[in-house]
C-alpha positions as protocol buffer text, in pm:
chain_id: "A"
residue {
  index: 1
  type: MET
  ca { x: 835 y: 193 z: -1094 }
}
residue {
  index: 2
  type: ALA
  ca { x: 654 y: 312 z: -755 }
}
residue {
  index: 3
  type: ARG
  ca { x: 906 y: 403 z: -486 }
}
residue {
  index: 4
  type: ILE
  ca { x: 845 y: 394 z: -92 }
}
residue {
  index: 5
  type: LYS
  ca { x: 796 y: 715 z: 57 }
}
residue {
  index: 6
  type: ILE
  ca { x: 855 y: 752 z: 443 }
}
residue {
  index: 7
  type: ASP
  ca { x: 731 y: 1097 z: 563 }
}
residue {
  index: 8
  type: LEU
  ca { x: 951 y: 1125 z: 888 }
}
residue {
  index: 9
  type: PRO
  ca { x: 884 y: 1343 z: 1174 }
}
residue {
  index: 10
  type: ALA
  ca { x: 1009 y: 1676 z: 1212 }
}
residue {
  index: 11
  type: GLY
  ca { x: 1201 y: 1576 z: 1537 }
}
residue {
  index: 12
  type: PHE
  ca { x: 1411 y: 1305 z: 1635 }
}
residue {
  index: 13
  type: PRO
  ca { x: 1462 y: 1277 z: 2020 }
}
residue {
  index: 14
  type: PHE
  ca { x: 1731 y: 1008 z: 2041 }
}
residue {
  index: 15
  type: SER
  ca { x: 2020 y: 958 z: 1812 }
}
residue {
  index: 16
  type: ILE
  ca { x: 2347 y: 672 z: 1835 }
}
residue {
  index: 17
  type: ALA
  ca { x: 2638 y: 639 z: 1681 }
}
residue {
  index: 18
  type: ILE
  ca { x: 2698 y: 325 z: 1495 }
}
residue {
  index: 19
  type: PRO
  ca { x: 2999 y: 245 z: 1305 }
}
residue {
  index: 20
  type: VAL
  ca { x: 2984 y: 41 z: 1007 }
}
residue {
  index: 21
  type: ARG
  ca { x: 3162 y: -276 z: 1027 }
}
residue {
  index: 22
  type: ILE
  ca { x: 3334 y: -503 z: 778 }
}
residue {
  index: 23
  type: GLN
  ca { x: 3097 y: -740 z: 801 }
}
residue {
  index: 24
  type: ASP
  ca { x: 2830 y: -464 z: 718 }
}
residue {
  index: 25
  type: VAL
  ca { x: 2985 y: -458 z: 358 }
}
residue {
  index: 26
  type: ASN
  ca { x: 2821 y: -695 z: 71 }
}
residue {
  index: 27
  type: TYR
  ca { x: 2956 y: -814 z: -246 }
}
residue {
  index: 28
  type: GLY
  ca { x: 2908 y: -465 z: -423 }
}
residue {
  index: 29
  type: GLY
  ca { x: 3148 y: -298 z: -184 }
}
residue {
  index: 30
  type: HIS
  ca { x: 2902 y: -119 z: 35 }
}
residue {
  index: 31
  type: VAL
  ca { x: 2696 y: -159 z: 347 }
}
residue {
  index: 32
  type: GLY
  ca { x: 2434 y: -417 z: 241 }
}
residue {
  index: 33
  type: ASN
  ca { x: 2064 y: -394 z: 311 }
}
residue {
  index: 34
  type: ASP
  ca { x: 2031 y: -645 z: 537 }
}
residue {
  index: 35
  type: ALA
  ca { x: 2287 y: -457 z: 734 }
}
residue {
  index: 36
  type: ILE
  ca { x: 2079 y: -161 z: 745 }
}
residue {
  index: 37
  type: LEU
  ca { x: 1816 y: -394 z: 902 }
}
residue {
  index: 38
  type: SER
  ca { x: 2054 y: -504 z: 1199 }
}
residue {
  index: 39
  type: ILE
  ca { x: 2157 y: -134 z: 1258 }
}
residue {
  index: 40
  type: MET
  ca { x: 1772 y: -41 z: 1291 }
}
residue {
  index: 41
  type: HIS
  ca { x: 1750 y: -310 z: 1546 }
}
residue {
  index: 42
  type: GLU
  ca { x: 2063 y: -176 z: 1737 }
}
residue {
  index: 43
  type: ALA
  ca { x: 1906 y: 173 z: 1742 }
}
residue {
  index: 44
  type: ARG
  ca { x: 1580 y: 71 z: 1835 }
}
residue {
  index: 45
  type: ILE
  ca { x: 1686 y: -144 z: 2117 }
}
residue {
  index: 46
  type: ARG
  ca { x: 1924 y: 168 z: 2256 }
}
residue {
  index: 47
  type: PHE
  ca { x: 1641 y: 371 z: 2211 }
}
residue {
  index: 48
  type: LEU
  ca { x: 1405 y: 154 z: 2407 }
}
residue {
  index: 49
  type: GLU
  ca { x: 1683 y: 107 z: 2677 }
}
residue {
  index: 50
  type: SER
  ca { x: 1702 y: 488 z: 2711 }
}
residue {
  index: 51
  type: LEU
  ca { x: 1340 y: 484 z: 2818 }
}
residue {
  index: 52
  type: GLY
  ca { x: 1386 y: 215 z: 3043 }
}
residue {
  index: 53
  type: TYR
  ca { x: 1211 y: -51 z: 2792 }
}
residue {
  index: 54
  type: LYS
  ca { x: 1316 y: -368 z: 2677 }
}
residue {
  index: 55
  type: GLU
  ca { x: 1182 y: -500 z: 2331 }
}
residue {
  index: 56
  type: LEU
  ca { x: 1161 y: -852 z: 2467 }
}
residue {
  index: 57
  type: ASP
  ca { x: 1046 y: -832 z: 2825 }
}
residue {
  index: 58
  type: LYS
  ca { x: 937 y: -1164 z: 2913 }
}
residue {
  index: 59
  type: GLU
  ca { x: 963 y: -1111 z: 3293 }
}
residue {
  index: 60
  type: ALA
  ca { x: 678 y: -826 z: 3217 }
}
residue {
  index: 61
  type: GLY
  ca { x: 500 y: -1089 z: 2995 }
}
residue {
  index: 62
  type: ALA
  ca { x: 475 y: -788 z: 2725 }
}
residue {
  index: 63
  type: GLY
  ca { x: 724 y: -692 z: 2455 }
}
residue {
  index: 64
  type: LEU
  ca { x: 743 y: -565 z: 2104 }
}
residue {
  index: 65
  type: ILE
  ca { x: 705 y: -775 z: 1777 }
}
residue {
  index: 66
  type: MET
  ca { x: 801 y: -611 z: 1454 }
}
residue {
  index: 67
  type: ALA
  ca { x: 473 y: -619 z: 1202 }
}
residue {
  index: 68
  type: ASP
  ca { x: 653 y: -438 z: 939 }
}
residue {
  index: 69
  type: VAL
  ca { x: 941 y: -268 z: 764 }
}
residue {
  index: 70
  type: ALA
  ca { x: 996 y: -20 z: 528 }
}
residue {
  index: 71
  type: VAL
  ca { x: 1328 y: 109 z: 399 }
}
residue {
  index: 72
  type: ALA
  ca { x: 1384 y: 364 z: 129 }
}
residue {
  index: 73
  type: TYR
  ca { x: 1748 y: 353 z: 47 }
}
residue {
  index: 74
  type: LYS
  ca { x: 1907 y: 708 z: -29 }
}
residue {
  index: 75
  type: GLY
  ca { x: 2299 y: 673 z: -26 }
}
residue {
  index: 76
  type: GLU
  ca { x: 2592 y: 427 z: -41 }
}
residue {
  index: 77
  type: ALA
  ca { x: 2757 y: 378 z: 300 }
}
residue {
  index: 78
  type: PHE
  ca { x: 3111 y: 187 z: 320 }
}
residue {
  index: 79
  type: HIS
  ca { x: 3349 y: 37 z: 595 }
}
residue {
  index: 80
  type: GLY
  ca { x: 3486 y: 288 z: 800 }
}
residue {
  index: 81
  type: ASP
  ca { x: 3183 y: 544 z: 768 }
}
residue {
  index: 82
  type: VAL
  ca { x: 3006 y: 608 z: 1151 }
}
residue {
  index: 83
  type: PHE
  ca { x: 2627 y: 605 z: 1090 }
}
residue {
  index: 84
  type: ASP
  ca { x: 2392 y: 904 z: 1300 }
}
residue {
  index: 85
  type: VAL
  ca { x: 2106 y: 675 z: 1348 }
}
residue {
  index: 86
  type: ALA
  ca { x: 1806 y: 942 z: 1476 }
}
residue {
  index: 87
  type: VAL
  ca { x: 1495 y: 743 z: 1615 }
}
residue {
  index: 88
  type: ALA
  ca { x: 1161 y: 871 z: 1696 }
}
residue {
  index: 89
  type: ALA
  ca { x: 794 y: 713 z: 1795 }
}
residue {
  index: 90
  type: GLY
  ca { x: 465 y: 814 z: 1606 }
}
residue {
  index: 91
  type: GLU
  ca { x: 139 y: 706 z: 1431 }
}
residue {
  index: 92
  type: PHE
  ca { x: 19 y: 539 z: 1779 }
}
residue {
  index: 93
  type: SER
  ca { x: -284 y: 281 z: 1782 }
}
residue {
  index: 94
  type: ALA
  ca { x: -446 y: 82 z: 2039 }
}
residue {
  index: 95
  type: PHE
  ca { x: -167 y: -178 z: 1966 }
}
residue {
  index: 96
  type: GLY
  ca { x: 138 y: -40 z: 1874 }
}
residue {
  index: 97
  type: PHE
  ca { x: 301 y: 241 z: 1688 }
}
residue {
  index: 98
  type: GLU
  ca { x: 562 y: 336 z: 1433 }
}
residue {
  index: 99
  type: LEU
  ca { x: 930 y: 386 z: 1494 }
}
residue {
  index: 100
  type: PHE
  ca { x: 1111 y: 602 z: 1234 }
}
residue {
  index: 101
  type: TYR
  ca { x: 1471 y: 597 z: 1138 }
}
residue {
  index: 102
  type: ARG
  ca { x: 1679 y: 856 z: 967 }
}
residue {
  index: 103
  type: ILE
  ca { x: 2043 y: 701 z: 904 }
}
residue {
  index: 104
  type: THR
  ca { x: 2311 y: 953 z: 803 }
}
residue {
  index: 105
  type: THR
  ca { x: 2675 y: 983 z: 789 }
}
residue {
  index: 106
  type: GLN
  ca { x: 2934 y: 1244 z: 748 }
}
residue {
  index: 107
  type: ARG
  ca { x: 3186 y: 1240 z: 486 }
}
residue {
  index: 108
  type: ASN
  ca { x: 3400 y: 1517 z: 305 }
}
residue {
  index: 109
  type: ALA
  ca { x: 3234 y: 1760 z: 574 }
}
residue {
  index: 110
  type: GLN
  ca { x: 2895 y: 1675 z: 427 }
}
residue {
  index: 111
  type: THR
  ca { x: 2617 y: 1486 z: 586 }
}
residue {
  index: 112
  type: ILE
  ca { x: 2506 y: 1228 z: 343 }
}
residue {
  index: 113
  type: THR
  ca { x: 2137 y: 1052 z: 411 }
}
residue {
  index: 114
  type: ILE
  ca { x: 2203 y: 709 z: 428 }
}
residue {
  index: 115
  type: ALA
  ca { x: 1841 y: 534 z: 450 }
}
residue {
  index: 116
  type: GLU
  ca { x: 1508 y: 671 z: 604 }
}
residue {
  index: 117
  type: ALA
  ca { x: 1286 y: 365 z: 733 }
}
residue {
  index: 118
  type: LYS
  ca { x: 1007 y: 286 z: 968 }
}
residue {
  index: 119
  type: THR
  ca { x: 921 y: -28 z: 1169 }
}
residue {
  index: 120
  type: GLY
  ca { x: 537 y: -73 z: 1259 }
}
residue {
  index: 121
  type: MET
  ca { x: 585 y: -234 z: 1639 }
}
residue {
  index: 122
  type: ILE
  ca { x: 277 y: -392 z: 1825 }
}
residue {
  index: 123
  type: CYS
  ca { x: 289 y: -487 z: 2175 }
}
residue {
  index: 124
  type: PHE
  ca { x: 298 y: -866 z: 2239 }
}
residue {
  index: 125
  type: ASP
  ca { x: 270 y: -1081 z: 2526 }
}
residue {
  index: 126
  type: TYR
  ca { x: 521 y: -1338 z: 2503 }
}
residue {
  index: 127
  type: HIS
  ca { x: 357 y: -1581 z: 2788 }
}
residue {
  index: 128
  type: GLN
  ca { x: -21 y: -1581 z: 2641 }
}
residue {
  index: 129
  type: ARG
  ca { x: 114 y: -1535 z: 2268 }
}
residue {
  index: 130
  type: LYS
  ca { x: -90 y: -1278 z: 2166 }
}
residue {
  index: 131
  type: ILE
  ca { x: -118 y: -898 z: 2074 }
}
residue {
  index: 132
  type: VAL
  ca { x: -199 y: -662 z: 2360 }
}
residue {
  index: 133
  type: LYS
  ca { x: -286 y: -328 z: 2414 }
}
residue {
  index: 134
  type: LEU
  ca { x: -19 y: -62 z: 2442 }
}
residue {
  index: 135
  type: ALA
  ca { x: 8 y: 119 z: 2761 }
}
residue {
  index: 136
  type: PRO
  ca { x: -69 y: 459 z: 2824 }
}
residue {
  index: 137
  type: ASP
  ca { x: 269 y: 550 z: 3010 }
}
residue {
  index: 138
  type: MET
  ca { x: 474 y: 400 z: 2751 }
}
residue {
  index: 139
  type: GLN
  ca { x: 276 y: 575 z: 2455 }
}
residue {
  index: 140
  type: THR
  ca { x: 378 y: 902 z: 2668 }
}
residue {
  index: 141
  type: ARG
  ca { x: 709 y: 805 z: 2712 }
}
residue {
  index: 142
  type: LEU
  ca { x: 728 y: 725 z: 2349 }
}
residue {
  index: 143
  type: GLU
  ca { x: 568 y: 1056 z: 2248 }
}
residue {
  index: 144
  type: ALA
  ca { x: 846 y: 1255 z: 2447 }
}
residue {
  index: 145
  type: GLY
  ca { x: 1131 y: 1034 z: 2360 }
}
residue {
  index: 146
  type: LYS
  ca { x: 1277 y: 1066 z: 2727 }
}
């Protein structure tokens, strides 16, 4: 079976601690794949806010819409774990970019990688309901991560 391989960037300019909630745990007793996507979404919102952006900025007209997602699950996570979710932007195009995520937790004095992921983000005008170009200043801030 071919596995997804995600080439993560060398550095991550942003990270946030997100605790695993009981509703994140599935019938298998570990964090569910749907919860990982929700946790990535929370980290993405916080990353964008740290740069002064909103994912959905209807007042400004343009926002972001997710075009695709890839997740490589690396380890199990459990209720009580606290994730360190690191986020970085890269692979810029005229209309969007990729966001990369590295999700880890500390357990028994060891760092455990839970998942590596990326989302393809496209700039989208919510008033006109169409794709728009990535603003150069946004790319500059995303690349710098600050």
